[in-house]
PDB file of C-alpha atoms in Angstrom:
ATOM      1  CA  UNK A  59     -48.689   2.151  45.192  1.00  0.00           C
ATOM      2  CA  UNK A  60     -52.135   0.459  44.685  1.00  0.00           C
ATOM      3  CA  UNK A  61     -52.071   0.183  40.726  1.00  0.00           C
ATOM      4  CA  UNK A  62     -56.208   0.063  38.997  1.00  0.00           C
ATOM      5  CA  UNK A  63     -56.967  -1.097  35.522  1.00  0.00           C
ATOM      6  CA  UNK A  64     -54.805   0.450  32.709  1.00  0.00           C
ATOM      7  CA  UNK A  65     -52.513   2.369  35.194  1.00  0.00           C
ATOM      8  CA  UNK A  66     -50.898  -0.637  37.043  1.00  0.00           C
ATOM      9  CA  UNK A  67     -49.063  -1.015  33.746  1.00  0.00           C
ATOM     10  CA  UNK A  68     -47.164   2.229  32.890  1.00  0.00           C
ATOM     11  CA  UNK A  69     -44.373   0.674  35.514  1.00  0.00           C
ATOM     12  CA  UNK A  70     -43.819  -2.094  33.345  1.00  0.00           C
ATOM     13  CA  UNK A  71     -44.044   0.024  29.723  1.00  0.00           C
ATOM     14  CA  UNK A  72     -41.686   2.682  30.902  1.00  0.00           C
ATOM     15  CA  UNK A  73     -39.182   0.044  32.460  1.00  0.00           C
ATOM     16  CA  UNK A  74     -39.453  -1.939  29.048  1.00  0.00           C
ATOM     17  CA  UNK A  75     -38.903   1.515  27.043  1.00  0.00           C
ATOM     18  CA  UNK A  76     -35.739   2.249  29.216  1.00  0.00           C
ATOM     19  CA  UNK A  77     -34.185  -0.649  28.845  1.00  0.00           C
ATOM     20  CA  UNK A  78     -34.902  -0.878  25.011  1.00  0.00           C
ATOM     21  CA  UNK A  79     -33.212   2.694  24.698  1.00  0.00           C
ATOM     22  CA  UNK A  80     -30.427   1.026  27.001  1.00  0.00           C
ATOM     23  CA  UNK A  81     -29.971  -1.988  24.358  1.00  0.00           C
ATOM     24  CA  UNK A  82     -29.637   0.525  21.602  1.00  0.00           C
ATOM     25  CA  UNK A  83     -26.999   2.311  22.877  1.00  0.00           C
ATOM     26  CA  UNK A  84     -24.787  -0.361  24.415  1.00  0.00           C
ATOM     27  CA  UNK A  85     -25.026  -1.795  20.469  1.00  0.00           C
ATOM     28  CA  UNK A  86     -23.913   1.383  19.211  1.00  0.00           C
ATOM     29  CA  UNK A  87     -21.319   1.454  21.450  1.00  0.00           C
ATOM     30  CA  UNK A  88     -20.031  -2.064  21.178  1.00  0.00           C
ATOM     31  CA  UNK A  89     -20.149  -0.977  17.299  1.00  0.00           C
ATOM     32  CA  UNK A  90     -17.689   1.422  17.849  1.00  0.00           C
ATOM     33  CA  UNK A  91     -15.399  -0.561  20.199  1.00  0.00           C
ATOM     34  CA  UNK A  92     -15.499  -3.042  17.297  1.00  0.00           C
ATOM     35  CA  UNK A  93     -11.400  -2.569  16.732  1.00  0.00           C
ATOM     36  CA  UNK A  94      -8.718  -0.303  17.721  1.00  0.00           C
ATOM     37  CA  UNK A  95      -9.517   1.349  13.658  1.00  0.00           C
ATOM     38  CA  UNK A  96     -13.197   1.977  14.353  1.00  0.00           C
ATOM     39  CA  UNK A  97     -12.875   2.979  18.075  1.00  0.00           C
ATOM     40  CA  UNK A  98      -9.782   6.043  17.131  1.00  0.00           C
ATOM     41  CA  UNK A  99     -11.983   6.959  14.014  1.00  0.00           C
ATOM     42  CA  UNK A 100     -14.872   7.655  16.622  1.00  0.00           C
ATOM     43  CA  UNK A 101     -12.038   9.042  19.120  1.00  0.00           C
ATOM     44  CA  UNK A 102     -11.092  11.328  15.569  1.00  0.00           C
ATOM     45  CA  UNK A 103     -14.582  12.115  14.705  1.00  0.00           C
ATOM     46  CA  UNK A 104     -15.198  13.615  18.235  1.00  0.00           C
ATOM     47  CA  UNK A 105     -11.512  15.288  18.771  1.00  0.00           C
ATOM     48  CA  UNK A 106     -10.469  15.963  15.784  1.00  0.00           C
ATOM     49  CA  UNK A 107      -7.499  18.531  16.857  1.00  0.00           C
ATOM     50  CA  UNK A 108      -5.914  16.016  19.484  1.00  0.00           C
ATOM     51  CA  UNK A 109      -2.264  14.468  18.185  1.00  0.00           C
ATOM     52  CA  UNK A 110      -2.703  11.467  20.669  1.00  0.00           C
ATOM     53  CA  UNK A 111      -6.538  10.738  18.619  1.00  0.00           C
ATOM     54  CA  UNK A 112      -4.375  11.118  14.664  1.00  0.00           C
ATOM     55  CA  UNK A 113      -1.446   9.172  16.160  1.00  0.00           C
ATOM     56  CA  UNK A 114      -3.412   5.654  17.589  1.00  0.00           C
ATOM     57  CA  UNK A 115      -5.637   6.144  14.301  1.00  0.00           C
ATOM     58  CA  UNK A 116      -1.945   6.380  11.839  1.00  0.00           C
ATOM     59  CA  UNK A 117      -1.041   3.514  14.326  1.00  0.00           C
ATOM     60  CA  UNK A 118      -4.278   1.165  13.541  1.00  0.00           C
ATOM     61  CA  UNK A 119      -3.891   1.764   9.404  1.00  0.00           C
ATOM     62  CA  UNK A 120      -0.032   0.723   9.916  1.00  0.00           C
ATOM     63  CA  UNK A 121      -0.654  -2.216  11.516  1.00  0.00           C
ATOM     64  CA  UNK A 122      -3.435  -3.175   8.725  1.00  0.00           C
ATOM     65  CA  UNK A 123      -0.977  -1.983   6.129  1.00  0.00           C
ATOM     66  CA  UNK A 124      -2.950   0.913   4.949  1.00  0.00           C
ATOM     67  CA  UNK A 125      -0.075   3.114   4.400  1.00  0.00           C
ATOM     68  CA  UNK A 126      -1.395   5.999   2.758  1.00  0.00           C
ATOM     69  CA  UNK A 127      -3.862   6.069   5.558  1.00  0.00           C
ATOM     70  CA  UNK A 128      -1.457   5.824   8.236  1.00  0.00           C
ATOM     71  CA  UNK A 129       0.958   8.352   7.043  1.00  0.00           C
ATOM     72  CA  UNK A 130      -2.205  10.990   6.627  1.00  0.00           C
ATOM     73  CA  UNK A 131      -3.131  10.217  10.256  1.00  0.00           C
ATOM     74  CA  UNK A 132       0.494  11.023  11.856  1.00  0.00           C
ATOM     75  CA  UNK A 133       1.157  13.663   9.548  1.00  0.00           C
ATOM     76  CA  UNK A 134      -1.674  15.668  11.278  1.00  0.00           C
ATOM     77  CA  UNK A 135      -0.746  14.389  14.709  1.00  0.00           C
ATOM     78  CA  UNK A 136       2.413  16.011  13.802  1.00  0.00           C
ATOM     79  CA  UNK A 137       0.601  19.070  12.722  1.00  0.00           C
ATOM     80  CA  UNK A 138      -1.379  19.217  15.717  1.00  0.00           C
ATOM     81  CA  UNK A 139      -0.925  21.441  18.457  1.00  0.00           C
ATOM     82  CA  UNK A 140       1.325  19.322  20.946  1.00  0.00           C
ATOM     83  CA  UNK A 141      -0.649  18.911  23.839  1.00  0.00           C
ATOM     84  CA  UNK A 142       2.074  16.596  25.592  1.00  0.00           C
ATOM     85  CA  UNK A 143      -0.386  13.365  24.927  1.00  0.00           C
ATOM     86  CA  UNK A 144       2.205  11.509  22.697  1.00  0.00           C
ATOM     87  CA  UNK A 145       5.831  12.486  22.144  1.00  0.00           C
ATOM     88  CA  UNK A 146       6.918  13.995  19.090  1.00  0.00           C
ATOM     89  CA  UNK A 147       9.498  11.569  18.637  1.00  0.00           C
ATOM     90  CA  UNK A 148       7.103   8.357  18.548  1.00  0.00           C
ATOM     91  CA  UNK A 149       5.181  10.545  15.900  1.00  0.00           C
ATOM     92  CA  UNK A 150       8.471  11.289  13.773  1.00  0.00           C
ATOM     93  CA  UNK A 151       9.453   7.666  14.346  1.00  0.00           C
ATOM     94  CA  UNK A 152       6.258   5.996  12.621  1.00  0.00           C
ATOM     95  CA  UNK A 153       6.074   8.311  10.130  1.00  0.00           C
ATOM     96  CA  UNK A 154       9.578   7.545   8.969  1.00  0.00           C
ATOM     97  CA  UNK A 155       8.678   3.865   9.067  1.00  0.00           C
ATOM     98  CA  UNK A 156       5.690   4.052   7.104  1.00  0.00           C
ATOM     99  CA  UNK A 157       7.797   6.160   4.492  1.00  0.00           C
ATOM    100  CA  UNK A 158      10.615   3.257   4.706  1.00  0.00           C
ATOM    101  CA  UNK A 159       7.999   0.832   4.234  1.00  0.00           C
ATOM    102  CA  UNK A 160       6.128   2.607   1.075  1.00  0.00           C
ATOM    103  CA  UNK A 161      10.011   3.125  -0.777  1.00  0.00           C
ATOM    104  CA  UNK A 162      10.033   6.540   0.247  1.00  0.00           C
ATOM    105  CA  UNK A 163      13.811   6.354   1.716  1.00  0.00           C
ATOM    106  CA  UNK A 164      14.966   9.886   0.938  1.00  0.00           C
ATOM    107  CA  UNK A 165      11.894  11.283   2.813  1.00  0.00           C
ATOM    108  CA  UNK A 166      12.245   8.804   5.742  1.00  0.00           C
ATOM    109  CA  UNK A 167      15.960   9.744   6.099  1.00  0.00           C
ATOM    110  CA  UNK A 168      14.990  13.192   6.477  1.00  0.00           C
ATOM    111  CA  UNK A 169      12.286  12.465   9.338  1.00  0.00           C
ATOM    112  CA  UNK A 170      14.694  10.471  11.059  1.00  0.00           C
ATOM    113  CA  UNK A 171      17.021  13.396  11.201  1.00  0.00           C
ATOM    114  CA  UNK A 172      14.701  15.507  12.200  1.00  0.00           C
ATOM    115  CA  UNK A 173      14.147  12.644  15.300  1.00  0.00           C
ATOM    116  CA  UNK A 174      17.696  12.748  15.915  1.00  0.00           C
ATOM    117  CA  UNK A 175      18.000  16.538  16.389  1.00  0.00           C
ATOM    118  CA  UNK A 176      15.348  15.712  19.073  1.00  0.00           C
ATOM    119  CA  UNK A 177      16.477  12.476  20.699  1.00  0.00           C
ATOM    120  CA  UNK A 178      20.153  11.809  19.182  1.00  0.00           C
ATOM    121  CA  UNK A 179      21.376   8.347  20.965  1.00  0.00           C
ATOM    122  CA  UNK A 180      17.169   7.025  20.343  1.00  0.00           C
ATOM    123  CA  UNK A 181      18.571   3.852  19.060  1.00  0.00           C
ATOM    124  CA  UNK A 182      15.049   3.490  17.003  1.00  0.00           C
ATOM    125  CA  UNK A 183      16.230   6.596  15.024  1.00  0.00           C
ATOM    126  CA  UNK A 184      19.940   5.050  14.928  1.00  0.00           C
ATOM    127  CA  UNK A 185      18.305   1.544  13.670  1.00  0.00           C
ATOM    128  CA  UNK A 186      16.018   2.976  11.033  1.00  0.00           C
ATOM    129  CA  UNK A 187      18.394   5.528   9.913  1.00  0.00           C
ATOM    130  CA  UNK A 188      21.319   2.639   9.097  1.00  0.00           C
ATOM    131  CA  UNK A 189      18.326   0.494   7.269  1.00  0.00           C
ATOM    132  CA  UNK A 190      17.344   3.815   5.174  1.00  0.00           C
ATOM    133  CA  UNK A 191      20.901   4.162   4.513  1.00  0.00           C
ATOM    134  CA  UNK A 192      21.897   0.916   3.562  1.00  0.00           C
ATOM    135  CA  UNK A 193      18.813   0.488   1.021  1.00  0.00           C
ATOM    136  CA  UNK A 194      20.136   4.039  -1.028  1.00  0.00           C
ATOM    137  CA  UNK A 195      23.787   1.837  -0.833  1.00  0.00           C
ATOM    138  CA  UNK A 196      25.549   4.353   1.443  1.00  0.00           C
ATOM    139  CA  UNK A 197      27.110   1.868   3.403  1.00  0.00           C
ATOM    140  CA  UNK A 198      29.706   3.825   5.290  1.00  0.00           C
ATOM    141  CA  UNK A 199      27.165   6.130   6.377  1.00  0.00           C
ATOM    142  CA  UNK A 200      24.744   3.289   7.733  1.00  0.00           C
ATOM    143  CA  UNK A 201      27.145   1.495   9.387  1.00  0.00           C
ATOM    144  CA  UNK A 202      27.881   4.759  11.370  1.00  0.00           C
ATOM    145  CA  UNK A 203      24.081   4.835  12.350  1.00  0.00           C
ATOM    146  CA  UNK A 204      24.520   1.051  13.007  1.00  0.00           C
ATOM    147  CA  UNK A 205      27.720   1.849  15.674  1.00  0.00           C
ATOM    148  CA  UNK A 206      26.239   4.581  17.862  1.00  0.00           C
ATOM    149  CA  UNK A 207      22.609   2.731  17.836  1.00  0.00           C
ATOM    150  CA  UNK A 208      25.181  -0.456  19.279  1.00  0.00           C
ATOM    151  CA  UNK A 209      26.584   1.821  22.037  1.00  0.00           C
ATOM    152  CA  UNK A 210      23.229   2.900  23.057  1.00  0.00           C
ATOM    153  CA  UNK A 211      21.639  -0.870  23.218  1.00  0.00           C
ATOM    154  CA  UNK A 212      24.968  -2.964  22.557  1.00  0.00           C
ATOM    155  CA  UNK A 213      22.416  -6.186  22.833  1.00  0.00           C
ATOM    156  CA  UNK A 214      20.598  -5.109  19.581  1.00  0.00           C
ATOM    157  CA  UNK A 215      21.072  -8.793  17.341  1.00  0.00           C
ATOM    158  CA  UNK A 216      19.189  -7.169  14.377  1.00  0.00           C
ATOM    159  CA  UNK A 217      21.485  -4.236  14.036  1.00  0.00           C
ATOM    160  CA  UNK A 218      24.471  -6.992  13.997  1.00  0.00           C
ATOM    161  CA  UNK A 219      22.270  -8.823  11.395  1.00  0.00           C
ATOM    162  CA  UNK A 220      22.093  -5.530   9.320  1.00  0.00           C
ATOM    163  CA  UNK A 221      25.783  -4.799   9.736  1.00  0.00           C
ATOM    164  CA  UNK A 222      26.475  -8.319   8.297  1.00  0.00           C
ATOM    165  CA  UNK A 223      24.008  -7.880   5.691  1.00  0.00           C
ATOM    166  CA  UNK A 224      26.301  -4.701   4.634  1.00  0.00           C
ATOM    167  CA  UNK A 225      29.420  -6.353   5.476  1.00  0.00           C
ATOM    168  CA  UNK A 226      28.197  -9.269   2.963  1.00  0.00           C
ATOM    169  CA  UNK A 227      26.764  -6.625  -0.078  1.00  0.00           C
ATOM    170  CA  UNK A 228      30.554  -5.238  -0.123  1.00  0.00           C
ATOM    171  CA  UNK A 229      31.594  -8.305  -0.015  1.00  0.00           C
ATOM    172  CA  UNK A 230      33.585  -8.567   3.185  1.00  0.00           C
ATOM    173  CA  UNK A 231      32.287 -12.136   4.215  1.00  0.00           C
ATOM    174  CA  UNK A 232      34.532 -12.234   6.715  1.00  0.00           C
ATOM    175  CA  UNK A 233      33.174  -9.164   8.651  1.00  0.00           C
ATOM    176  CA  UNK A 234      30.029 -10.491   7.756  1.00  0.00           C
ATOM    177  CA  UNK A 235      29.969 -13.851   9.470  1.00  0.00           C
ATOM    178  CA  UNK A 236      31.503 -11.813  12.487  1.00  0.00           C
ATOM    179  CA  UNK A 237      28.351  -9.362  12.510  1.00  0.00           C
ATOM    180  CA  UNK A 238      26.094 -12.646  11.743  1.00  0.00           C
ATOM    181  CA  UNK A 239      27.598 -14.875  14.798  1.00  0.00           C
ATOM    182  CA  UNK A 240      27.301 -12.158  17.272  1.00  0.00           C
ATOM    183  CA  UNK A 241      23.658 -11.749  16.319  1.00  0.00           C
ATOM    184  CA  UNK A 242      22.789 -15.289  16.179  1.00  0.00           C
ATOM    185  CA  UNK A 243      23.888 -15.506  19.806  1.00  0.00           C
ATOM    186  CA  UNK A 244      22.129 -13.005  20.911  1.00  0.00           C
ATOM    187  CA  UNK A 245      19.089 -14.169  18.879  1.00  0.00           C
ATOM    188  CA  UNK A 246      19.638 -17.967  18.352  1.00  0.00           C
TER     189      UNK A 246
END
C-alpha cells in the first residue's frame, strides 16, 4: 500500500494501540499468577461451585498458616458437588489436619473416621488418627491406629517415633527406646 500524508501512519498507531492493550493484559495476568493464593482466588472467583478450585485455595491458606481460611475453603470443597476433580478423601484428610493443627482434636477425630469409612488401611488416616488420639491421652486406642497404619506402610519411622513417644508418656522406656531405634534407622 502506497501510504500519503496523515494516512501512512494509522499502521503504526493501531499496531502501537494493540500492543499497549496486549501489555495491559499480560500485567493483569502476571498479577494474578502472582502465587498459588492469588491465582486459586481468581480460579474461585470465576468457578466458584468447583471442589478442585475450594480445595487448592484451603491448600494455599494451610501452607501460609491461615487456618481459619483454609478450613472455610475445604469445607465447601467438601460441600461441593463432587465432580471427580479431587478425591474426597484428600479433602477429609486436610480438613482433619487443619482441625489437629488449630486444637480442634475431637472434631479432627471425627473427620478422620469419616476418611476411614471411605479408605480404611489410608495410612494418612491411620497416622493422623493415632496423633489425634494420643494428644486426648487415649493411648491404647492410638497405638491401635499406629499398628494397622504400620501394616499398611511398615517403613513409616514417624509412626515408630510416635509409638515411642506413647511408649515413653506411660512410662514404658523400654518399649520406647525399641519404637525410637527402629525409627532412627529408618530415619537416621
Amino acid at each position: 500500500a502506497n501510504f500519503r500524508g496523515k494516512d501512512r501512519y494509522i499502521p503504526t498507531v493501531v499496531v502501537i494501540v494493540i500492543v499497549s492493550i496486549l501489555a495491559v493484559a499480560t500485567n493483569v495476568r502476571n498479577a494474578v499468577w502472582h502465587d498459588d493464593l492469588t491465582l486459586w482466588k481468581d480460579v474461585v472467583s470465576k468457578s466458584p461451585g468447583k471442589p478442585r478450585a475450594h480445595y487448592n485455595l484451603g491448600i494455599a491458606h494451610l501452607r501460609r498458616g491461615n487456618y481459619g481460611e483454609a478450613l472455610t475453603e475445604l469445607e465447601r470443597a467438601k460441600e461441593s458437588k463432587d465432580d471427580g476433580s479431587v478425591l474426597r478423601e484428600q479433602i477429609l484428610l486436610n480438613i482433619g489436619v487443619t482441625l489437629l493443627l488449630t486444637g480442634r482434636t475431637d472434631e479432627a477425630i471425627d473427620i478422620f473416621l469419616e476418611g476411614l469409612r471411605i479408605s480404611p488401611t489410608e495410612p494418612y488416616f491411620l497416622d493422623n488418627m493415632a496423633i489425634a488420639l494420643r494428644k486426648k491421652g487415649k493411648y491404647e486406642e492410638a497405638l491401635k491406629y499406629a499398628n494397622l497404619s504400620l501394616k499398611a506402610n511398615p517403613e513409616n519411622s514417624e509412626i515408630y517415633g510416635l509409638m515411642g513417644k506413647i511408649y515413653f508418656e506411660q512410662g514404658n522406656y523400654g518399649k520406647a527406646l525399641e519404637y525410637y531405634t527402629s525409627a532412627s534407622k529408618l530415619r537416621p
